[in-house]
Amino acid sequence: MVTRRTFLARLGSGVAIVGFSSATGMWVSTAEADAATPFDRLPRLDGSLHFDVDTRMADSVDLGRVAKQLPLAVLKPGSVADIQKMVRFCGQHGIKVAMRGQGHSTQGQGLTSGLLIESRSLATIHSVGPQGADVDCGVLWREIVRAGLPQGLTVPLTTTYVGLSVGGTLSMGGFGARNDTGVQVDTVSKLQVVTGTGELVECSATQHRDLFEAALAGLGQCGLIVRATVRTVRAHQHARIYQFFYRDNTQFFADLRLLVDRGELDGVYNLFTLTNGTIPYQLNAMTFYDDGAQPDDAHLLRGISQPLSKATVVNCTYQEWAERYDPIIQRWRDTDDWDNLIKPWQDVIMPDSTVERYVGEVMPTMTPEDFGATGVGFVFRIRRSDLTRPFFRVPAPDGSDWVYLFDILTSSAKPGPDPAFARRMLDRNRRLFDRARELGGVRYPIGSLEFDRQDWQRHYGPMWPELVRRKRRYDPHNILTPGPGIFCPREM
Ligand SMILES: Cc1cc2nc3c(=O)[nH]c(=O)nc-3n(C[C@H](O)[C@H](O)[C@H](O)COP(=O)(O)OP(=O)(O)OC[C@H]3O[C@@H](n4cnc5c(N)ncnc54)[C@H](O)[C@@H]3O)c2cc1C
């Protein structure tokens, strides 16, 4: 008699697996293949399927270290066809499937007890040119930036940290420092998607539009993005960043609004960091420029509440600007064991009419514990009218063209499990989210928030019936991306 436990232990000892039995709900090894129990053989693959405990354990957690879910197997695909075959196989056996980019979401969004597909083994940049960057889902944004620069090209919007996967951020939305470009999903012109039935579909605004829309910021519910074409724009040679510090919420928002409304800078956002026990606002205003065309600092910053002499000014190349947070993350990895810190992140998108009040209420309640060893916070301001993807949810219209992402990216003070800290922070996040929702805010779903089906229904609002329709059409077995808990109870 093989129990699930002894069976899983044997998987760790390198037993060759040849198939799966729906009757037992377990993999079938070579030795068992001749037994009477019927099973289905695994398809032939270009890449590899891993059943060993070490590989599965490595993919059982994400960056948040809040959720844990051991996958039944890990696929390192050698081709898109591998993904199609395994999704079909899983559909036949009711096995859940999730794609993992860099695993940098923070509450199990990309975890599963079924088949975990690592997108990183599909990381080819097929082309970069004026017509766009055509890339596999496992490519990192940093790699696209580096591939485009020799031609003087870049993507319209990069995330703050560019070590994130294309498939991962396109499934979420993808905020960046720019105020006039929407989010990353608005910069995509074409996708290749594997649906929940294993079909490979090329889609765009004019071809299979319903799948294109459902995949972009679609939290992996209707399909797995395997390839994307992202628009490219001219890359300037240099960037200049002006940093000002604020203690006053009203003054900070007045200056942020003034600078962004004028539209002369290339990006303005806020960074909060814990500094000597306090958490000041750090306004970052940025302009790109080329050789021989120095920015006019005084003109760009005219009218704000602080003199130019108060600014910290940083000049760097475009690449240094795009990668500006990478060395910090690397240092945290090297010195703070960053990957093993608990990161219960809180992220909401607020309407213009209440953002100032909300941030002004929340920030004074923040303590050193809310930021921890490496915690930071952000405020990004973007235009509603640049947002084109229906499943990227923003607050209901309030008469203003602006919405704001407000992040509190908490980390624990030290690495290792601390269930009491995680619980406190999940409760805090729910409290902060409930207040945000009262004020018209919605969730940006990268963070750590306990959300039930009713919450998701409210999140999607008028788009909920449409999401349900597309889910039934493209993932009829309901196997894709269980982590967020939208169409099945969360497993963890
Ligand atoms: C240091 C840091 C900085 C960040 N900065 C920003 C920022 O500036 N702007 C911003 O918007 N976000 C930012 N994020 C959040 C980030 O967008 C999300 O954490 C995102 O999930 C990270 O991408 P990933 O490759 O790690 O995706 P994962 O966490 O691996 O995946 C995210 C979700 O998408 C699904 N998924 C992954 N790949 C695919 C695919 N190919 N097809 C379908 N579904 C897929 C997963 O199953 C999961 O549900 C940041 C995160 C970190 C850690």
Coordinates of C-alpha atoms and ligand atoms in Angstrom, one line a residue:
M1 CA 0.0 0.0 0.0
V2 CA 1.5 3.3 -1.1
T3 CA 0.4 6.3 1.0
R4 CA 0.6 9.8 -0.3
R5 CA 3.4 10.5 2.2
T6 CA 5.6 7.5 1.3
F7 CA 4.9 8.2 -2.4
L8 CA 6.0 11.8 -2.1
A9 CA 9.1 10.6 -0.1
R10 CA 10.0 8.3 -3.0
L11 CA 9.7 11.2 -5.5
G12 CA 12.4 12.8 -3.6
S13 CA 14.7 9.8 -4.1
G14 CA 14.7 10.2 -7.9
V15 CA 12.1 7.6 -8.9
A16 CA 11.2 7.9 -12.6
I17 CA 7.7 9.1 -13.2
V18 CA 5.8 8.0 -16.3
G19 CA 2.2 9.1 -15.8
F20 CA -0.6 10.1 -13.5
S21 CA -3.5 8.1 -12.2
S22 CA -6.8 9.9 -11.8
A23 CA -8.0 7.0 -9.6
T24 CA -5.4 7.5 -6.9
G25 CA -4.7 11.2 -7.6
M26 CA -0.9 10.3 -7.7
W27 CA 1.9 10.1 -10.2
V28 CA 2.8 6.6 -11.4
S29 CA 6.4 5.4 -11.4
T30 CA 8.1 3.1 -13.9
A31 CA 7.9 0.3 -11.3
E32 CA 4.1 0.7 -10.9
A33 CA 3.4 1.1 -14.6
D34 CA 2.6 -2.6 -15.1
A35 CA 0.2 -2.8 -12.1
A36 CA -3.5 -3.1 -12.8
T37 CA -4.4 0.6 -11.9
P38 CA -5.0 2.5 -15.1
F39 CA -3.1 5.7 -15.6
D40 CA -2.3 8.2 -18.4
R41 CA 1.2 8.5 -19.7
L42 CA 2.9 11.9 -19.5
P43 CA 3.5 13.5 -22.9
R44 CA 7.0 13.7 -24.4
L45 CA 8.5 17.1 -23.6
D46 CA 11.3 19.3 -24.9
G47 CA 12.0 20.5 -21.4
S48 CA 11.9 18.7 -18.1
L49 CA 9.4 17.8 -15.4
H50 CA 10.7 17.7 -11.8
F51 CA 9.2 15.7 -9.0
D52 CA 12.1 15.9 -6.5
V53 CA 11.4 17.6 -3.2
D54 CA 14.2 20.2 -3.5
T55 CA 12.8 21.7 -6.8
R56 CA 9.3 21.6 -5.6
M57 CA 10.2 23.2 -2.2
A58 CA 12.0 26.0 -4.0
D59 CA 8.7 26.8 -5.8
S60 CA 6.5 26.4 -2.8
V61 CA 7.0 29.9 -1.5
D62 CA 7.1 33.4 -3.1
L63 CA 8.9 36.5 -2.1
G64 CA 6.3 37.3 0.6
R65 CA 7.1 34.3 2.7
V66 CA 3.5 34.5 4.0
A67 CA 2.0 31.7 1.9
K68 CA 3.3 28.2 1.2
Q69 CA 2.0 25.6 -1.2
L70 CA 4.0 22.5 -2.4
P71 CA 3.5 21.8 -6.1
L72 CA 2.9 18.3 -7.2
A73 CA 5.5 18.8 -10.0
V74 CA 7.5 21.6 -11.6
L75 CA 7.8 22.0 -15.4
K76 CA 10.8 23.8 -16.8
P77 CA 9.4 24.1 -20.4
G78 CA 11.7 23.7 -23.3
S79 CA 9.0 25.0 -25.7
V80 CA 5.6 26.6 -25.8
A81 CA 4.4 23.1 -27.0
D82 CA 5.5 21.7 -23.6
I83 CA 3.2 24.2 -21.8
Q84 CA 0.3 23.3 -24.2
K85 CA 0.8 19.5 -23.6
M86 CA 1.0 19.8 -19.9
V87 CA -2.0 22.2 -19.5
R88 CA -4.0 19.7 -21.6
F89 CA -2.8 16.8 -19.4
C90 CA -3.6 18.7 -16.2
G91 CA -7.1 19.7 -17.6
Q92 CA -7.9 16.0 -18.2
H93 CA -6.9 15.2 -14.6
G94 CA -8.2 18.2 -12.8
I95 CA -4.7 19.3 -11.7
K96 CA -4.3 23.0 -11.1
V97 CA -1.6 24.9 -13.0
A98 CA 0.2 28.1 -12.2
M99 CA 3.0 29.9 -14.1
R100 CA 5.8 31.4 -12.0
G101 CA 7.8 34.3 -13.3
Q102 CA 10.3 35.5 -10.6
G103 CA 7.9 34.6 -7.8
H104 CA 8.0 38.2 -6.6
S105 CA 4.3 38.5 -5.6
T106 CA 3.7 38.3 -1.9
Q107 CA 0.8 36.1 -1.0
G108 CA 0.9 33.0 -3.0
Q109 CA -0.6 34.5 -6.2
G110 CA 1.6 32.2 -8.3
L111 CA 1.7 29.1 -6.0
T112 CA -0.3 25.9 -6.5
S113 CA -0.6 22.3 -5.2
G114 CA -0.7 21.2 -8.8
L115 CA 1.7 21.8 -11.7
L116 CA 4.0 24.8 -11.3
I117 CA 5.4 26.1 -14.6
E118 CA 8.7 28.1 -14.4
S119 CA 8.5 30.7 -17.1
R120 CA 12.2 31.5 -16.8
S121 CA 13.2 28.6 -19.0
L122 CA 11.4 30.5 -21.8
A123 CA 13.4 33.7 -22.0
T124 CA 14.2 34.4 -25.6
I125 CA 14.2 38.0 -26.9
H126 CA 13.0 37.3 -30.5
S127 CA 13.5 40.8 -31.7
V128 CA 13.7 44.4 -30.6
G129 CA 13.2 47.2 -33.1
P130 CA 11.0 50.2 -33.9
Q131 CA 8.1 47.8 -34.4
G132 CA 8.3 46.6 -30.8
A133 CA 10.1 44.1 -28.5
D134 CA 8.9 40.6 -29.2
V135 CA 9.8 38.5 -26.1
D136 CA 9.1 35.3 -24.3
C137 CA 7.2 35.5 -21.0
G138 CA 10.2 34.6 -18.8
V139 CA 12.3 37.6 -20.1
L140 CA 13.1 40.2 -17.5
W141 CA 12.4 43.9 -18.1
R142 CA 16.1 44.6 -17.4
E143 CA 17.0 42.3 -20.4
I144 CA 14.7 44.2 -22.8
V145 CA 16.1 47.5 -21.7
R146 CA 19.6 46.2 -22.3
A147 CA 18.7 44.7 -25.7
G148 CA 17.1 47.9 -26.9
L149 CA 19.7 50.5 -25.9
P150 CA 22.3 49.7 -28.6
Q151 CA 19.5 50.8 -31.1
G152 CA 18.5 53.8 -29.0
L153 CA 15.2 52.1 -28.1
T154 CA 13.5 51.2 -24.9
V155 CA 10.0 50.3 -23.6
P156 CA 7.6 53.0 -22.7
L157 CA 7.4 52.0 -19.0
T158 CA 9.7 50.0 -16.8
T159 CA 8.9 48.8 -13.2
T160 CA 11.0 50.3 -10.4
Y161 CA 12.9 47.1 -10.0
V162 CA 13.6 45.6 -13.5
G163 CA 14.3 42.0 -12.3
L164 CA 10.7 41.1 -12.8
S165 CA 9.3 38.9 -15.6
V166 CA 7.3 40.2 -18.5
G167 CA 4.6 37.5 -18.0
G168 CA 4.4 38.3 -14.2
T169 CA 3.9 42.1 -14.4
L170 CA 1.7 41.9 -17.5
S171 CA -0.6 39.6 -15.5
M172 CA -0.8 42.2 -12.7
G173 CA -0.7 45.6 -14.5
G174 CA 2.8 47.0 -14.1
F175 CA 3.2 50.5 -12.6
G176 CA 6.3 52.6 -13.4
A177 CA 7.6 56.1 -12.6
R178 CA 6.0 57.8 -15.7
N179 CA 2.7 59.6 -15.3
D180 CA 1.5 59.7 -18.9
T181 CA 1.9 56.1 -20.1
G182 CA -0.7 54.1 -18.3
V183 CA 0.6 50.8 -16.9
Q184 CA 2.7 48.2 -18.7
V185 CA -0.4 46.3 -20.0
D186 CA -1.3 49.4 -22.0
T187 CA 2.0 49.2 -23.9
V188 CA 1.4 45.7 -25.3
S189 CA 0.3 45.3 -28.9
K190 CA 0.2 41.5 -29.2
L191 CA 0.3 38.3 -27.1
Q192 CA 0.5 34.6 -27.5
V193 CA -1.5 32.9 -24.8
V194 CA -2.0 29.3 -23.9
T195 CA -5.6 28.8 -22.7
G196 CA -6.8 26.4 -20.0
T197 CA -7.5 23.9 -22.8
G198 CA -3.9 24.0 -24.0
E199 CA -4.8 26.0 -27.1
L200 CA -2.1 28.5 -28.3
V201 CA -3.9 31.7 -29.4
E202 CA -2.3 34.8 -30.9
C203 CA -4.3 37.8 -29.8
S204 CA -4.3 41.6 -30.0
A205 CA -6.8 44.5 -30.0
T206 CA -8.1 43.3 -33.4
Q207 CA -7.6 39.5 -33.1
H208 CA -9.3 37.4 -30.3
R209 CA -9.7 40.6 -28.4
D210 CA -11.6 39.1 -25.6
L211 CA -8.7 36.8 -24.7
F212 CA -6.1 39.6 -25.2
E213 CA -8.1 41.8 -22.7
A214 CA -8.6 38.9 -20.3
A215 CA -4.9 38.0 -20.3
L216 CA -3.6 41.6 -19.6
A217 CA -3.8 42.3 -15.9
G218 CA -5.9 39.1 -15.8
L219 CA -4.1 37.5 -12.9
G220 CA -3.5 34.4 -15.0
Q221 CA -7.2 33.4 -14.8
C222 CA -8.0 32.9 -18.5
G223 CA -4.7 32.0 -20.0
L224 CA -0.9 31.8 -19.6
I225 CA 1.0 34.5 -21.5
V226 CA 3.9 32.8 -23.3
R227 CA 5.0 35.6 -25.6
A228 CA 4.4 39.4 -25.8
T229 CA 5.1 42.3 -28.1
V230 CA 5.7 45.5 -26.2
R231 CA 5.8 48.9 -27.9
T232 CA 9.2 50.6 -28.1
V233 CA 10.1 54.3 -27.9
R234 CA 13.2 56.3 -28.3
A235 CA 15.5 56.0 -25.3
H236 CA 17.2 59.3 -24.2
Q237 CA 20.8 59.1 -23.3
H238 CA 20.6 60.5 -19.8
A239 CA 18.2 61.0 -16.8
R240 CA 18.3 63.7 -14.1
I241 CA 16.5 63.0 -10.9
Y242 CA 15.6 65.8 -8.4
Q243 CA 14.8 64.6 -4.9
F244 CA 13.0 66.7 -2.3
F245 CA 12.0 65.7 1.2
Y246 CA 8.6 66.6 2.9
R247 CA 7.1 66.1 6.3
D248 CA 3.8 67.7 5.4
N249 CA 1.2 65.7 3.5
T250 CA -0.7 68.7 2.1
Q251 CA 2.5 70.4 0.8
F252 CA 3.7 67.1 -0.7
F253 CA 0.5 66.5 -2.6
A254 CA 0.4 70.2 -3.8
D255 CA 3.9 69.9 -5.2
L256 CA 3.3 66.4 -6.7
R257 CA 0.1 67.7 -8.4
L258 CA 1.7 70.9 -9.7
L259 CA 4.6 69.1 -11.3
V260 CA 2.6 66.3 -12.8
D261 CA -0.2 68.5 -14.1
R262 CA 2.3 70.7 -15.9
G263 CA 3.5 67.6 -17.9
E264 CA 7.0 68.9 -18.4
L265 CA 8.8 66.2 -16.4
D266 CA 9.2 62.6 -17.5
G267 CA 8.1 61.1 -14.2
V268 CA 7.2 62.2 -10.7
Y269 CA 6.5 59.8 -7.8
N270 CA 7.1 59.4 -4.1
L271 CA 9.3 57.0 -2.2
F272 CA 8.9 56.5 1.6
T273 CA 11.8 55.1 3.5
L274 CA 12.3 54.7 7.3
T275 CA 14.9 57.3 8.2
N276 CA 16.1 57.6 11.8
G277 CA 12.8 56.3 13.1
T278 CA 10.7 58.7 10.9
I279 CA 9.2 58.2 7.4
P280 CA 9.5 61.4 5.3
Y281 CA 8.1 61.8 1.8
Q282 CA 10.8 61.7 -0.9
L283 CA 9.5 63.3 -4.0
N284 CA 11.4 62.1 -7.1
A285 CA 11.1 64.3 -10.2
M286 CA 12.8 63.0 -13.3
T287 CA 13.6 64.3 -16.7
F288 CA 15.4 62.6 -19.6
Y289 CA 17.8 64.5 -21.8
D290 CA 20.5 64.0 -24.5
D291 CA 24.0 65.2 -25.0
G292 CA 24.1 68.9 -25.7
A293 CA 20.6 69.6 -24.3
Q294 CA 20.9 70.1 -20.5
P295 CA 17.6 70.4 -18.6
D296 CA 16.6 73.8 -17.3
D297 CA 16.3 72.9 -13.6
A298 CA 14.8 76.2 -12.4
H299 CA 12.2 76.2 -15.1
L300 CA 11.1 72.6 -14.6
L301 CA 10.8 73.0 -10.8
R302 CA 9.3 76.5 -10.7
G303 CA 6.5 77.2 -8.3
I304 CA 6.9 74.3 -5.8
S305 CA 7.1 74.9 -2.1
Q306 CA 10.9 74.2 -1.9
P307 CA 13.8 76.0 -3.5
L308 CA 16.0 74.2 -6.0
S309 CA 18.9 74.4 -3.5
K310 CA 17.1 71.9 -1.3
A311 CA 17.1 69.2 -4.0
T312 CA 19.5 66.3 -4.2
V313 CA 20.3 66.1 -7.9
V314 CA 21.4 62.9 -9.5
N315 CA 22.6 62.6 -13.1
C316 CA 22.9 59.1 -14.7
T317 CA 22.7 57.3 -18.0
Y318 CA 19.3 56.0 -19.1
Q319 CA 20.4 52.4 -18.2
E320 CA 21.5 53.5 -14.8
W321 CA 18.1 55.2 -14.3
A322 CA 16.1 52.1 -15.5
E323 CA 18.2 49.9 -13.1
R324 CA 18.4 52.4 -10.3
Y325 CA 16.8 50.1 -7.7
D326 CA 18.6 46.9 -8.7
P327 CA 21.8 47.5 -6.7
I328 CA 19.7 48.2 -3.6
I329 CA 17.8 45.0 -4.0
Q330 CA 21.1 43.1 -4.6
R331 CA 22.6 44.7 -1.4
W332 CA 19.6 43.6 0.6
R333 CA 19.9 40.1 -0.8
D334 CA 23.6 40.1 0.1
T335 CA 23.4 41.6 3.6
D336 CA 19.9 41.2 4.9
D337 CA 18.9 37.8 3.5
W338 CA 16.1 39.8 1.8
D339 CA 14.5 36.7 0.1
N340 CA 13.8 35.2 3.5
L341 CA 12.3 38.3 5.1
I342 CA 8.5 38.2 5.5
K343 CA 7.0 40.8 3.1
P344 CA 3.3 41.4 3.8
W345 CA 2.8 44.1 1.2
Q346 CA -0.1 46.5 1.1
D347 CA -1.1 48.1 -2.2
V348 CA -4.2 50.1 -3.1
I349 CA -5.2 52.4 -6.0
M350 CA -6.9 55.5 -4.8
P351 CA -9.1 58.1 -6.5
D352 CA -7.8 61.7 -6.8
S353 CA -10.6 62.9 -4.5
T354 CA -9.6 60.9 -1.5
V355 CA -5.9 60.0 -1.9
E356 CA -4.5 62.9 0.1
R357 CA -6.9 62.3 3.0
Y358 CA -6.1 58.5 2.9
V359 CA -2.3 58.8 2.8
G360 CA -2.5 61.6 5.4
E361 CA -4.5 59.3 7.7
V362 CA -2.3 56.2 7.2
M363 CA 1.2 57.5 7.3
P364 CA 1.1 58.9 10.9
T365 CA 0.0 55.4 12.0
M366 CA 3.1 53.8 10.5
T367 CA 5.7 52.5 13.0
P368 CA 9.2 51.1 12.5
E369 CA 7.6 47.6 12.5
D370 CA 5.4 48.6 9.5
F371 CA 8.6 49.1 7.5
G372 CA 11.0 46.7 9.1
A373 CA 14.5 46.0 7.8
T374 CA 14.0 46.9 4.2
G375 CA 10.5 48.3 3.9
V376 CA 9.7 51.2 1.6
G377 CA 6.5 52.9 0.3
F378 CA 5.5 54.5 -3.0
V379 CA 3.0 56.9 -4.4
F380 CA 2.6 56.8 -8.2
R381 CA 0.2 59.1 -10.1
I382 CA -1.2 58.0 -13.5
R383 CA -4.0 59.1 -15.8
R384 CA -7.2 57.1 -16.1
S385 CA -7.5 58.1 -19.8
D386 CA -4.2 56.2 -20.6
L387 CA -5.7 53.0 -19.1
T388 CA -7.1 50.7 -21.8
R389 CA -7.4 47.2 -20.3
P390 CA -10.8 46.4 -18.7
F391 CA -9.5 43.9 -16.1
F392 CA -7.0 46.4 -14.7
R393 CA -9.3 47.7 -12.0
V394 CA -9.2 51.3 -10.9
P395 CA -11.5 53.4 -8.6
A396 CA -14.9 54.4 -10.0
P397 CA -14.8 57.8 -11.8
D398 CA -14.7 60.8 -9.5
G399 CA -14.5 63.6 -12.0
S400 CA -10.7 63.6 -12.1
D401 CA -8.4 62.0 -14.7
W402 CA -5.9 60.9 -12.0
V403 CA -5.5 57.8 -9.9
Y404 CA -2.8 56.9 -7.5
L405 CA -1.0 53.7 -6.4
F406 CA -0.1 53.8 -2.7
D407 CA 2.2 50.9 -1.6
I408 CA 3.5 50.0 1.8
L409 CA 6.1 47.4 1.1
T410 CA 6.6 46.1 4.6
S411 CA 9.4 43.6 5.5
S412 CA 10.0 41.8 8.8
A413 CA 12.9 43.0 10.9
K414 CA 14.8 39.7 10.5
P415 CA 14.6 36.6 8.2
G416 CA 12.8 33.4 9.1
P417 CA 9.3 32.4 10.0
D418 CA 7.3 34.7 12.4
P419 CA 3.7 33.7 12.2
A420 CA 2.6 36.3 14.8
F421 CA 4.2 39.1 12.7
A422 CA 2.6 37.8 9.5
R423 CA -0.8 37.7 11.2
R424 CA -0.5 41.2 12.6
M425 CA 0.4 42.5 9.2
L426 CA -2.4 40.6 7.4
D427 CA -4.8 42.1 9.9
R428 CA -3.3 45.6 9.4
N429 CA -3.5 45.2 5.6
R430 CA -7.2 44.2 5.8
R431 CA -7.9 47.2 8.1
L432 CA -6.0 49.6 5.7
F433 CA -7.7 48.1 2.7
D434 CA -11.2 48.4 4.2
R435 CA -10.6 52.1 4.9
A436 CA -9.3 52.5 1.4
R437 CA -12.4 50.9 -0.1
E438 CA -14.6 53.1 2.0
L439 CA -12.8 56.0 0.3
G440 CA -13.3 54.6 -3.2
G441 CA -10.0 52.7 -3.4
V442 CA -9.4 49.3 -5.0
R443 CA -6.7 46.7 -4.5
Y444 CA -3.6 46.4 -6.7
P445 CA -3.3 42.6 -6.4
I446 CA 0.5 42.1 -5.9
G447 CA 0.3 42.3 -2.1
S448 CA -0.8 40.3 0.9
L449 CA -4.5 40.6 1.6
E450 CA -7.0 38.0 2.6
F451 CA -9.7 38.3 -0.1
D452 CA -12.7 36.1 -0.5
R453 CA -14.9 35.6 -3.5
Q454 CA -17.2 38.4 -2.5
D455 CA -14.2 40.8 -2.3
W456 CA -13.2 39.7 -5.8
Q457 CA -16.7 40.2 -7.1
R458 CA -16.7 43.7 -5.7
H459 CA -13.2 44.3 -7.1
Y460 CA -14.3 43.5 -10.6
G461 CA -17.7 45.4 -10.2
P462 CA -19.4 45.6 -13.5
M463 CA -16.7 43.5 -15.2
W464 CA -17.4 40.5 -12.9
P465 CA -20.0 38.8 -15.2
E466 CA -17.7 39.3 -18.1
L467 CA -14.7 37.8 -16.3
V468 CA -16.8 34.8 -15.4
R469 CA -17.9 34.4 -19.0
R470 CA -14.3 34.5 -20.3
K471 CA -13.1 32.2 -17.6
R472 CA -15.7 29.6 -18.6
R473 CA -14.8 30.0 -22.2
Y474 CA -11.0 29.9 -21.9
D475 CA -10.5 27.8 -18.8
P476 CA -13.5 25.5 -18.7
H477 CA -11.8 23.0 -16.3
N478 CA -11.0 25.9 -13.9
I479 CA -7.4 24.8 -13.5
L480 CA -5.4 28.1 -14.1
T481 CA -3.8 30.2 -11.4
P482 CA -5.6 29.2 -8.2
G483 CA -3.4 31.4 -6.0
P484 CA -5.5 34.6 -5.9
G485 CA -8.6 32.5 -4.9
I486 CA -11.0 34.1 -7.4
F487 CA -12.6 31.0 -8.8
C488 CA -11.7 28.5 -6.1
P489 CA -11.0 28.8 -2.4
R490 CA -7.4 29.8 -1.7
E491 CA -5.4 26.6 -1.1
M492 CA -3.0 28.1 1.5
Ligands
LIG1 C1 11.5 44.8 -5.7 C2 10.1 44.8 -6.4 C3 9.8 45.9 -7.1 C4 8.5 46.0 -7.7 N1 8.2 47.1 -8.4 C5 7.0 47.1 -9.0 C6 6.7 48.2 -9.8 O1 7.4 49.2 -10.0 N2 5.5 48.2 -10.4 C7 4.6 47.2 -10.3 O2 3.5 47.2 -10.9 N3 4.9 46.1 -9.6 C8 6.1 46.1 -8.9 N4 6.4 45.0 -8.2 C9 5.4 43.9 -8.1 C10 5.4 43.0 -9.2 O3 4.7 43.5 -10.3 C11 4.7 41.7 -8.9 O4 5.3 41.2 -7.7 C12 4.9 40.7 -10.0 O5 4.2 39.5 -9.6 C13 6.3 40.3 -10.2 O6 6.6 39.6 -11.3 P1 7.1 38.1 -11.2 O7 7.8 37.9 -12.4 O8 7.8 37.9 -10.0 O9 5.7 37.4 -11.2 P2 5.2 36.2 -10.3 O10 5.1 36.7 -8.9 O11 6.0 35.0 -10.6 O12 3.7 36.1 -10.9 C14 2.7 37.0 -10.6 C15 1.3 36.4 -10.9 O13 1.2 36.3 -12.3 C16 1.1 34.9 -12.7 N5 2.0 34.7 -13.9 C17 3.3 34.8 -13.9 N6 3.7 34.6 -15.2 C18 2.6 34.5 -15.9 C19 2.4 34.3 -17.3 N7 3.4 34.2 -18.2 N8 1.1 34.2 -17.7 C20 0.1 34.2 -16.9 N9 0.2 34.4 -15.6 C21 1.5 34.5 -15.1 C22 1.6 34.1 -11.5 O14 0.9 32.8 -11.5 C23 1.1 35.0 -10.4 O15 -0.2 34.8 -10.1 C24 7.6 44.9 -7.6 C25 8.0 43.7 -6.9 C26 9.3 43.7 -6.3 C27 9.7 42.5 -5.6

